[in-house]
C-alpha angles and dihedrals in degrees: 000000000000120000127216127192126231119192118223109203124226089253100063134201104233129186121210116199133165137172115236096265090048099046094093091051092050090046091054091046090050091052091050091049098036096121091052093045092051089067093061140057109261130207130176145168113268109268095033091050093049094050095047094043095048093046101040102027090233116152106244130174104219125207124194120299112279097253090047094056103283094122089053091049090054090049090054089050090055092048090052090052091244097119124064106178138020125209106186119169098193126181111243092187100056131062115231127213088231098046092133089056091049091050090049092051092050091046092052092046089053094043091052092044098233120159111260132191117196097177142022096266094054092044089052091051093049097044095046093048117115086236092065095087097033133078114258135193116228118202114222134182109241090215090219091151090057097044094046099040119130116242114201108217104192 
């Protein structure tokens, strides 16, 4: 495995996502951390972005709603190195119609080694870290073995 380094700048690109039963919790967390969030570029899935933006006044670039492809759009943003952090308050007690998309988003976030917060406690730890307002180098596997593997088509 070969590693490559990706630099996350001090001004980060942060995604805010929440399932319906967690939107209020993410909204309250966003209000509590509004001053911190203002210093970064914010992205969100459609409904979550609209609710947070309208309530807090934060400038948020909204993608489509999660079930309409927003989770996949965020995943593509991660793959293109345009997203640095993911705050995703997901509901562990309720099945979602787009569960495969959610799993894919979390897989891509893990594969690309971006910091993720899945609940308020983790988000608090991440956002109150001394690394939050500094640049940071992420180590990534270049996956050269995977992309150059031989596939025998018999």
